[in-house]
mmCIF file of C-alpha atoms in Angstrom:
data_model
loop_
_atom_site.group_PDB
_atom_site.id
_atom_site.type_symbol
_atom_site.label_atom_id
_atom_site.label_comp_id
_atom_site.label_asym_id
_atom_site.label_seq_id
_atom_site.Cartn_x
_atom_site.Cartn_y
_atom_site.Cartn_z
ATOM 1 C CA MET A 697 0.000 0.000 0.000
ATOM 2 C CA ARG A 698 0.998 3.636 -0.315
ATOM 3 C CA PHE A 699 -0.277 6.882 1.119
ATOM 4 C CA LEU A 700 -2.461 8.491 -1.527
ATOM 5 C CA ASP A 701 -3.062 12.123 -2.286
ATOM 6 C CA ILE A 702 -6.525 13.523 -1.646
ATOM 7 C CA PRO A 703 -6.972 16.079 -4.421
ATOM 8 C CA GLY A 704 -9.445 18.895 -3.937
ATOM 9 C CA GLU A 705 -10.799 17.678 -0.584
ATOM 10 C CA GLY A 706 -9.027 20.125 1.703
ATOM 11 C CA VAL A 707 -7.960 17.396 4.127
ATOM 12 C CA GLY A 708 -4.665 15.605 4.630
ATOM 13 C CA PHE A 709 -3.854 12.011 5.422
ATOM 14 C CA PRO A 710 -3.233 12.708 9.149
ATOM 15 C CA GLN A 711 -6.760 14.160 9.418
ATOM 16 C CA LEU A 712 -8.170 11.008 7.826
ATOM 17 C CA VAL A 713 -6.288 8.827 10.311
ATOM 18 C CA ARG A 714 -7.580 10.941 13.216
ATOM 19 C CA ALA A 715 -11.176 10.623 11.954
ATOM 20 C CA ALA A 716 -10.676 6.890 11.380
ATOM 21 C CA SER A 717 -9.408 6.454 14.943
ATOM 22 C CA ASN A 718 -12.508 8.232 16.235
ATOM 23 C CA ALA A 719 -14.710 5.967 14.095
ATOM 24 C CA LEU A 720 -13.049 2.890 15.617
ATOM 25 C CA ARG A 721 -13.642 4.233 19.116
ATOM 26 C CA ARG A 722 -17.310 4.967 18.337
ATOM 27 C CA CYS A 723 -17.615 1.383 17.098
ATOM 28 C CA VAL A 724 -16.082 0.146 20.388
ATOM 29 C CA VAL A 725 -13.313 -1.627 18.481
ATOM 30 C CA GLN A 726 -10.974 -3.327 20.938
ATOM 31 C CA PRO A 727 -7.281 -4.212 20.643
ATOM 32 C CA GLU A 728 -6.740 -7.685 19.162
ATOM 33 C CA GLU A 729 -10.178 -7.685 17.494
ATOM 34 C CA ARG A 730 -10.163 -8.951 13.911
ATOM 35 C CA VAL A 731 -10.748 -6.025 11.552
ATOM 36 C CA VAL A 732 -11.267 -6.327 7.797
ATOM 37 C CA VAL A 733 -10.987 -3.244 5.598
ATOM 38 C CA TYR A 734 -12.706 -4.151 2.328
ATOM 39 C CA THR A 735 -12.394 -2.062 -0.816
ATOM 40 C CA ASP A 736 -11.784 -2.417 -4.536
ATOM 41 C CA SER A 737 -9.538 -0.846 -7.150
ATOM 42 C CA GLY A 738 -12.130 1.876 -7.749
ATOM 43 C CA GLY A 739 -12.625 2.680 -4.073
ATOM 44 C CA PRO A 740 -11.284 5.541 -1.931
ATOM 45 C CA GLY A 741 -7.694 4.414 -1.374
ATOM 46 C CA ALA A 742 -6.664 7.080 1.115
ATOM 47 C CA MET A 743 -9.633 6.466 3.430
ATOM 48 C CA ALA A 744 -9.148 2.699 3.282
ATOM 49 C CA GLU A 745 -5.480 3.089 4.201
ATOM 50 C CA ALA A 746 -6.329 5.503 7.002
ATOM 51 C CA ILE A 747 -8.815 3.075 8.582
ATOM 52 C CA TYR A 748 -6.379 0.166 8.206
ATOM 53 C CA LEU A 749 -3.574 2.198 9.821
ATOM 54 C CA ALA A 750 -5.844 3.309 12.677
ATOM 55 C CA ALA A 751 -6.793 -0.325 13.336
ATOM 56 C CA VAL A 752 -3.136 -1.418 13.329
ATOM 57 C CA ASN A 753 -2.207 1.419 15.682
ATOM 58 C CA MET A 754 -4.967 0.305 18.033
ATOM 59 C CA GLY A 755 -3.449 -3.176 18.181
ATOM 60 C CA CYS A 756 -6.101 -4.922 16.092
ATOM 61 C CA ASP A 757 -5.526 -7.953 13.932
ATOM 62 C CA ALA A 758 -6.203 -5.980 10.746
ATOM 63 C CA VAL A 759 -6.525 -7.350 7.210
ATOM 64 C CA PHE A 760 -6.769 -5.315 4.009
ATOM 65 C CA VAL A 761 -8.917 -6.977 1.309
ATOM 66 C CA MET A 762 -9.055 -5.519 -2.202
ATOM 67 C CA ALA A 763 -11.215 -6.845 -5.041
ATOM 68 C CA HIS A 764 -12.206 -5.861 -8.561
ATOM 69 C CA PRO A 765 -15.141 -3.391 -8.704
ATOM 70 C CA ARG A 766 -18.578 -4.959 -9.071
ATOM 71 C CA PHE A 767 -21.993 -3.642 -10.038
ATOM 72 C CA ALA A 768 -24.091 -2.264 -7.170
ATOM 73 C CA LEU A 769 -25.975 -4.726 -4.918
ATOM 74 C CA LEU A 770 -23.912 -7.717 -6.089
ATOM 75 C CA ASP A 771 -22.019 -9.831 -3.548
ATOM 76 C CA PRO A 772 -18.238 -9.454 -3.207
ATOM 77 C CA PRO A 773 -16.033 -12.419 -4.224
ATOM 78 C CA GLU A 774 -16.573 -15.462 -2.034
ATOM 79 C CA PRO A 775 -13.063 -15.323 -0.428
ATOM 80 C CA ALA A 776 -13.786 -11.731 0.626
ATOM 81 C CA VAL A 777 -17.152 -12.758 2.068
ATOM 82 C CA GLU A 778 -15.495 -15.556 4.060
ATOM 83 C CA ALA A 779 -12.910 -13.121 5.420
ATOM 84 C CA MET A 780 -15.687 -10.778 6.533
ATOM 85 C CA LYS A 781 -17.656 -13.583 8.176
ATOM 86 C CA SER A 782 -14.625 -14.429 10.315
ATOM 87 C CA ALA A 783 -14.012 -10.813 11.368
ATOM 88 C CA ASP A 784 -15.264 -8.925 14.408
ATOM 89 C CA VAL A 785 -15.597 -5.654 12.470
ATOM 90 C CA VAL A 786 -15.725 -4.855 8.750
ATOM 91 C CA PHE A 787 -15.228 -1.434 7.203
ATOM 92 C CA ASP A 788 -16.769 -1.569 3.735
ATOM 93 C CA LEU A 789 -15.298 0.973 1.307
ATOM 94 C CA ALA A 790 -16.334 -0.606 -1.996
ATOM 95 C CA SER A 791 -16.757 1.837 -4.864
ATOM 96 C CA ASN A 792 -20.286 0.532 -5.537
ATOM 97 C CA THR A 793 -22.651 -0.046 -2.648
ATOM 98 C CA TRP A 794 -23.443 -3.677 -1.842
ATOM 99 C CA SER A 795 -23.477 -4.218 1.907
ATOM 100 C CA ASP A 796 -26.814 -2.516 2.478
ATOM 101 C CA TYR A 797 -28.871 -4.914 0.312
ATOM 102 C CA ALA A 798 -26.780 -7.704 -1.293
ATOM 103 C CA PRO A 799 -27.595 -11.272 -0.137
ATOM 104 C CA ALA A 800 -24.161 -11.876 1.440
ATOM 105 C CA ILE A 801 -24.585 -9.169 4.073
ATOM 106 C CA THR A 802 -27.163 -11.263 5.939
ATOM 107 C CA LYS A 803 -24.709 -14.160 6.251
ATOM 108 C CA ILE A 804 -21.931 -11.830 7.393
ATOM 109 C CA CYS A 805 -24.029 -10.178 10.092
ATOM 110 C CA GLU A 806 -25.521 -13.501 11.210
ATOM 111 C CA ALA A 807 -21.935 -14.581 11.922
ATOM 112 C CA GLY A 808 -21.811 -11.784 14.509
ATOM 113 C CA THR A 809 -19.707 -9.396 12.431
ATOM 114 C CA ARG A 810 -20.536 -5.728 12.743
ATOM 115 C CA VAL A 811 -20.270 -3.915 9.409
ATOM 116 C CA LEU A 812 -19.791 -0.186 8.828
ATOM 117 C CA GLN A 813 -20.231 1.012 5.274
ATOM 118 C CA VAL A 814 -18.091 4.039 4.351
ATOM 119 C CA MET A 815 -19.183 5.650 1.083
ATOM 120 C CA LEU A 816 -18.747 9.397 1.562
ATOM 121 C CA PRO A 817 -15.987 11.681 0.208
ATOM 122 C CA PRO A 818 -12.782 12.099 2.274
ATOM 123 C CA GLY A 819 -13.596 15.680 3.275
ATOM 124 C CA GLN A 820 -17.016 14.627 4.566
ATOM 125 C CA PHE A 821 -15.456 11.653 6.365
ATOM 126 C CA VAL A 822 -13.611 14.197 8.488
ATOM 127 C CA GLU A 823 -16.336 16.853 8.742
ATOM 128 C CA ARG A 824 -19.444 14.728 9.443
ATOM 129 C CA GLN A 825 -18.365 12.394 12.213
ATOM 130 C CA PRO A 826 -20.914 10.964 14.677
ATOM 131 C CA SER A 827 -21.795 13.191 17.636
ATOM 132 C CA ASP A 828 -23.835 12.733 20.791
ATOM 133 C CA GLU A 829 -26.187 15.501 19.622
ATOM 134 C CA LEU A 830 -27.019 13.735 16.368
ATOM 135 C CA ILE A 831 -27.385 10.365 18.044
ATOM 136 C CA GLY A 832 -29.850 11.990 20.462
ATOM 137 C CA ARG A 833 -31.892 13.380 17.568
ATOM 138 C CA VAL A 834 -31.996 9.971 15.910
ATOM 139 C CA THR A 835 -33.200 8.434 19.171
ATOM 140 C CA ARG A 836 -35.975 11.000 19.635
ATOM 141 C CA PHE A 837 -37.260 10.728 16.065
ATOM 142 C CA GLY A 838 -37.171 6.937 16.416
ATOM 143 C CA GLU A 839 -39.417 7.177 19.467
ATOM 144 C CA ILE A 840 -41.921 9.239 17.459
ATOM 145 C CA CYS A 841 -41.958 6.745 14.588
ATOM 146 C CA ASP A 842 -42.233 3.722 16.837
ATOM 147 C CA ALA A 843 -45.288 5.171 18.553
ATOM 148 C CA ALA A 844 -46.997 5.953 15.240
ATOM 149 C CA THR A 845 -49.859 4.162 13.540
ATOM 150 C CA GLU A 846 -50.672 6.230 10.430
ATOM 151 C CA MET A 847 -48.288 8.622 8.649
ATOM 152 C CA ARG A 848 -48.620 10.980 5.717
ATOM 153 C CA VAL A 849 -46.214 13.007 3.565
ATOM 154 C CA THR A 850 -47.269 16.104 1.625
ATOM 155 C CA GLY A 851 -45.200 18.662 -0.213
ATOM 156 C CA PRO A 852 -44.460 20.731 -3.297
ATOM 157 C CA HIS A 853 -45.647 19.774 -6.782
ATOM 158 C CA GLY A 854 -48.459 17.600 -5.445
ATOM 159 C CA THR A 855 -46.720 15.113 -3.160
ATOM 160 C CA ASP A 856 -49.388 13.481 -0.994
ATOM 161 C CA PHE A 857 -49.064 9.852 0.036
ATOM 162 C CA SER A 858 -49.882 7.941 3.201
ATOM 163 C CA PHE A 859 -48.730 4.719 4.831
ATOM 164 C CA GLN A 860 -48.868 2.759 8.051
ATOM 165 C CA ARG A 861 -46.024 2.326 10.499
ATOM 166 C CA GLY A 862 -46.433 -1.460 10.547
ATOM 167 C CA ASP A 863 -44.412 -3.794 12.743
ATOM 168 C CA LEU A 864 -41.033 -4.043 10.982
ATOM 169 C CA PRO A 865 -38.099 -2.672 12.982
ATOM 170 C CA LEU A 866 -36.785 0.839 12.521
ATOM 171 C CA ASP A 867 -33.537 1.240 10.609
ATOM 172 C CA VAL A 868 -31.721 3.450 13.100
ATOM 173 C CA ALA A 869 -28.784 5.114 11.314
ATOM 174 C CA ARG A 870 -26.207 6.553 13.733
ATOM 175 C CA GLY A 871 -23.067 6.222 11.607
ATOM 176 C CA LEU A 872 -21.529 3.571 13.856
ATOM 177 C CA VAL A 873 -21.740 -0.120 14.766
ATOM 178 C CA ASP A 874 -21.345 -1.032 18.419
ATOM 179 C CA ARG A 875 -23.157 -4.388 18.693
ATOM 180 C CA PRO A 876 -22.470 -7.814 17.148
ATOM 181 C CA GLY A 877 -24.286 -8.419 13.870
ATOM 182 C CA MET A 878 -25.052 -4.730 13.339
ATOM 183 C CA TRP A 879 -24.848 -2.855 10.022
ATOM 184 C CA ASP A 880 -24.739 0.916 9.537
ATOM 185 C CA SER A 881 -23.395 3.537 7.140
ATOM 186 C CA TYR A 882 -20.877 6.124 8.305
ATOM 187 C CA GLY A 883 -22.193 9.655 7.885
ATOM 188 C CA VAL A 884 -25.867 8.657 7.792
ATOM 189 C CA PHE A 885 -28.038 10.032 10.611
ATOM 190 C CA SER A 886 -31.678 9.196 10.071
ATOM 191 C CA ILE A 887 -34.598 6.933 10.866
ATOM 192 C CA SER A 888 -36.288 4.873 8.161
ATOM 193 C CA PHE A 889 -38.503 1.818 7.912
ATOM 194 C CA THR A 890 -40.426 -0.326 5.429
ATOM 195 C CA PRO A 891 -44.194 0.206 5.733
ATOM 196 C CA PRO A 892 -46.727 -2.550 4.968
ATOM 197 C CA PRO A 893 -46.850 -2.512 1.138
ATOM 198 C CA ALA A 894 -50.648 -2.363 0.837
ATOM 199 C CA SER A 895 -50.732 0.780 2.999
ATOM 200 C CA VAL A 896 -48.553 2.929 0.709
ATOM 201 C CA ASN A 897 -50.752 4.946 -1.644
ATOM 202 C CA GLY A 898 -50.818 8.378 -3.254
ATOM 203 C CA THR A 899 -48.628 10.769 -5.233
ATOM 204 C CA MET A 900 -44.865 11.007 -4.693
ATOM 205 C CA VAL A 901 -42.944 13.772 -6.474
ATOM 206 C CA PHE A 902 -39.142 13.796 -6.497
ATOM 207 C CA ASN A 903 -37.912 17.393 -6.205
ATOM 208 C CA GLY A 904 -34.401 17.138 -4.781
ATOM 209 C CA PRO A 905 -31.375 14.841 -4.556
ATOM 210 C CA LEU A 906 -31.654 11.410 -6.189
ATOM 211 C CA SER A 907 -29.274 8.477 -5.951
ATOM 212 C CA LEU A 908 -29.933 6.014 -8.762
ATOM 213 C CA LEU A 909 -27.346 3.404 -7.898
ATOM 214 C CA PRO A 910 -24.784 2.990 -9.248
ATOM 215 C CA GLN A 911 -24.759 5.308 -12.238
ATOM 216 C CA HIS A 912 -26.547 8.554 -11.370
ATOM 217 C CA THR A 913 -26.419 10.928 -8.394
ATOM 218 C CA PHE A 914 -27.899 14.366 -8.985
ATOM 219 C CA ILE A 915 -30.333 16.998 -7.746
ATOM 220 C CA THR A 916 -33.202 17.019 -10.176
ATOM 221 C CA PRO A 917 -33.979 20.496 -11.567
ATOM 222 C CA GLU A 918 -37.404 19.276 -12.681
ATOM 223 C CA PRO A 919 -40.007 17.457 -10.554
ATOM 224 C CA ILE A 920 -40.508 13.767 -11.300
ATOM 225 C CA ARG A 921 -44.079 12.757 -10.554
ATOM 226 C CA THR A 922 -44.971 9.171 -9.635
ATOM 227 C CA GLU A 923 -48.109 7.396 -8.447
ATOM 228 C CA LEU A 924 -48.099 4.756 -5.705
ATOM 229 C CA VAL A 925 -50.695 1.996 -5.388
ATOM 230 C CA ASP A 926 -50.383 -0.708 -2.738
ATOM 231 C CA GLY A 927 -46.679 -0.099 -2.285
ATOM 232 C CA ARG A 928 -45.663 0.048 -5.952
ATOM 233 C CA MET A 929 -44.898 2.806 -8.402
ATOM 234 C CA VAL A 930 -47.550 2.225 -11.057
ATOM 235 C CA LYS A 931 -46.943 5.409 -13.026
ATOM 236 C CA ILE A 932 -44.005 7.732 -13.746
ATOM 237 C CA GLU A 933 -44.862 10.846 -15.722
ATOM 238 C CA ASP A 934 -42.364 11.029 -18.591
ATOM 239 C CA ASP A 935 -42.587 14.786 -19.128
ATOM 240 C CA ASN A 936 -38.985 15.943 -18.715
ATOM 241 C CA GLU A 937 -35.401 14.835 -19.306
ATOM 242 C CA HIS A 938 -34.747 13.656 -15.762
ATOM 243 C CA ALA A 939 -37.982 11.672 -15.569
ATOM 244 C CA SER A 940 -36.889 9.891 -18.756
ATOM 245 C CA LEU A 941 -33.511 9.176 -17.166
ATOM 246 C CA PHE A 942 -35.245 7.719 -14.120
ATOM 247 C CA ILE A 943 -37.390 5.465 -16.296
ATOM 248 C CA ARG A 944 -34.339 4.264 -18.254
ATOM 249 C CA TRP A 945 -32.528 3.541 -15.001
ATOM 250 C CA ILE A 946 -35.386 1.319 -13.803
ATOM 251 C CA GLU A 947 -35.813 -0.461 -17.114
ATOM 252 C CA GLN A 948 -32.145 -1.456 -17.331
ATOM 253 C CA PHE A 949 -32.653 -4.017 -14.562
ATOM 254 C CA ASP A 950 -35.547 -5.817 -16.250
ATOM 255 C CA ASP A 951 -36.733 -6.540 -12.711
ATOM 256 C CA ASP A 952 -40.314 -5.750 -11.758
ATOM 257 C CA ARG A 953 -39.298 -5.615 -8.088
ATOM 258 C CA VAL A 954 -37.429 -2.341 -8.627
ATOM 259 C CA TYR A 955 -40.830 -0.583 -8.713
ATOM 260 C CA GLN A 956 -41.645 -1.562 -5.112
ATOM 261 C CA PHE A 957 -41.637 1.068 -2.356
ATOM 262 C CA ALA A 958 -38.726 0.245 -0.049
ATOM 263 C CA HIS A 959 -38.570 2.699 2.859
ATOM 264 C CA VAL A 960 -39.485 6.096 4.231
ATOM 265 C CA GLY A 961 -38.029 8.263 6.978
ATOM 266 C CA ALA A 962 -36.202 11.537 7.597
ATOM 267 C CA GLY A 963 -32.727 12.895 8.331
ATOM 268 C CA VAL A 964 -31.482 14.841 11.349
ATOM 269 C CA ASP A 965 -28.041 16.213 10.355
ATOM 270 C CA HIS A 966 -27.768 20.020 10.184
ATOM 271 C CA ARG A 967 -24.215 19.885 8.738
ATOM 272 C CA VAL A 968 -25.246 18.716 5.269
ATOM 273 C CA ASP A 969 -23.998 20.720 2.287
ATOM 274 C CA LEU A 970 -26.161 19.986 -0.763
ATOM 275 C CA GLY A 971 -23.390 21.386 -2.943
ATOM 276 C CA VAL A 972 -21.312 18.281 -2.210
ATOM 277 C CA VAL A 973 -22.257 15.096 -4.055
ATOM 278 C CA ASP A 974 -22.588 12.785 -1.063
ATOM 279 C CA VAL A 975 -25.461 10.316 -0.888
ATOM 280 C CA THR A 976 -24.932 9.742 2.843
ATOM 281 C CA ALA A 977 -25.495 13.456 3.420
ATOM 282 C CA TRP A 978 -28.516 13.572 1.140
ATOM 283 C CA GLU A 979 -30.104 10.805 3.214
ATOM 284 C CA SER A 980 -29.324 12.696 6.434
ATOM 285 C CA LEU A 981 -30.438 16.267 5.679
ATOM 286 C CA LEU A 982 -32.134 17.748 8.752
ATOM 287 C CA GLY A 983 -35.912 17.730 8.340
ATOM 288 C CA ALA A 984 -35.913 16.197 4.868
ATOM 289 C CA VAL A 985 -38.204 13.256 4.154
ATOM 290 C CA VAL A 986 -36.226 10.462 2.515
ATOM 291 C CA VAL A 987 -37.767 7.596 0.534
ATOM 292 C CA GLY A 988 -36.370 4.539 -1.203
ATOM 293 C CA VAL A 989 -37.587 2.389 -4.068
ATOM 294 C CA GLY A 990 -36.395 -1.106 -4.983
ATOM 295 C CA ALA A 991 -34.622 -3.496 -2.642
ATOM 296 C CA SER A 992 -35.569 -3.474 1.056
ATOM 297 C CA SER A 993 -33.688 -6.621 2.071
ATOM 298 C CA GLY A 994 -31.036 -4.924 4.187
ATOM 299 C CA VAL A 995 -30.062 -5.963 7.690
ATOM 300 C CA GLY A 996 -31.319 -2.636 9.047
ATOM 301 C CA LEU A 997 -34.634 -2.415 7.207
ATOM 302 C CA GLN A 998 -35.470 -6.125 7.198
ATOM 303 C CA GLY A 999 -38.084 -5.417 4.537
ATOM 304 C CA GLY A 1000 -37.361 -8.810 3.023
ATOM 305 C CA ALA A 1001 -37.744 -7.774 -0.630
ATOM 306 C CA TYR A 1002 -34.621 -8.225 -2.744
ATOM 307 C CA ALA A 1003 -34.298 -6.405 -6.075
ATOM 308 C CA LEU A 1004 -31.498 -5.802 -8.555
ATOM 309 C CA GLY A 1005 -31.761 -2.041 -8.055
ATOM 310 C CA HIS A 1006 -32.322 0.529 -5.337
ATOM 311 C CA MET A 1007 -32.714 4.294 -5.357
ATOM 312 C CA ASP A 1008 -32.992 6.947 -2.665
ATOM 313 C CA ALA A 1009 -34.694 10.315 -2.992
ATOM 314 C CA THR A 1010 -34.764 13.344 -0.706
ATOM 315 C CA LEU A 1011 -38.119 15.136 -0.795
ATOM 316 C CA MET A 1012 -37.374 18.792 -0.181
ATOM 317 C CA GLU A 1013 -39.608 21.166 1.840
ATOM 318 C CA SER A 1014 -42.031 18.372 2.643
ATOM 319 C CA ASN A 1015 -44.408 17.873 5.556
ATOM 320 C CA LEU A 1016 -44.632 14.753 7.700
ATOM 321 C CA PHE A 1017 -47.751 14.029 9.738
ATOM 322 C CA VAL A 1018 -47.765 11.324 12.408
ATOM 323 C CA ASP A 1019 -51.267 10.256 13.408
ATOM 324 C CA GLY A 1020 -52.483 13.616 12.134
ATOM 325 C CA ARG A 1021 -49.942 15.669 14.067
ATOM 326 C CA PRO A 1022 -47.288 17.657 12.162
ATOM 327 C CA VAL A 1023 -43.757 16.545 12.985
ATOM 328 C CA ILE A 1024 -42.034 18.154 9.992
ATOM 329 C CA GLU A 1025 -43.355 21.295 8.311
ATOM 330 C CA ALA A 1026 -41.807 22.515 5.046
ATOM 331 C CA GLY A 1027 -38.593 20.622 5.778
ATOM 332 C CA THR A 1028 -38.247 21.714 9.414
ATOM 333 C CA PHE A 1029 -38.925 19.635 12.528
ATOM 334 C CA THR A 1030 -41.640 21.264 14.610
ATOM 335 C CA GLU A 1031 -40.799 22.567 18.065
ATOM 336 C CA ASP A 1032 -43.352 20.201 19.586
ATOM 337 C CA SER A 1033 -41.588 17.189 18.083
ATOM 338 C CA GLY A 1034 -38.626 17.664 20.404
ATOM 339 C CA VAL A 1035 -36.207 16.334 17.772
ATOM 340 C CA VAL A 1036 -34.145 19.534 17.591
#
């Protein structure tokens, strides 16, 4: 390995190592634990090296595993999966996301391994570390969601869809993993869950950041209007360039399951800069409703529906009602919610 330059990020390698050491502490990594740093030849080399070095400095039994890049949501090579199953902690820095929904992640976590995905830019790795304040916000919003029965999202351009809370567990994103078998994504601070499919109905309009994995990440300048019936997108209005791009992205998979509604929730991180292309930040924006379409088979969501594709969308300036009570109004948590 070699220390890599970090062009244009405004951070140096020592800052990455310091942030990596803090991440290990937040994940209660102990000396002599088995740590696997997994990446590929298209991944962020400097961050992978920084995490590996921090683990070695802590006294861990650290292993660096590098593979060839794979398409999103596909399992890593079997030898890499076996290495991760035998580890105490895995830091996943693959260039294309897999560990949130690929089939192998269930086996890895069932082996007791805790897995932290790291898929944000180096500068954001340093700037958006976990904090007690953010973890407290996640906890409070989780309490609100867990006590809910019926929820509704409204917003600009005609967004108006409703759903039930259901009984699946909350996906509590705190940017750390501190228990055996746990999965999380560094830099993500939000609550989300998979509602009962038949309860999800109405109009959903994308008007902000979209992550169409793995090819497209952008903030749509034009609203993309969709209709939801019984937990599926049954209509996408093809009336602008970005709507056409979205349709082409779905059709490439030739998988009807990509139309299924996957999750809904909201972010709690006030440090997000929408000018930085960072999907972990887009999913964490304070007061923004975040939805997903496609696979919901992740360890956190436990929605149980695998698909070849997954997308996330941030619905800007939206309102969230919980059992008729406003919790988010025009993209801001209400004072009564107690989240902020």
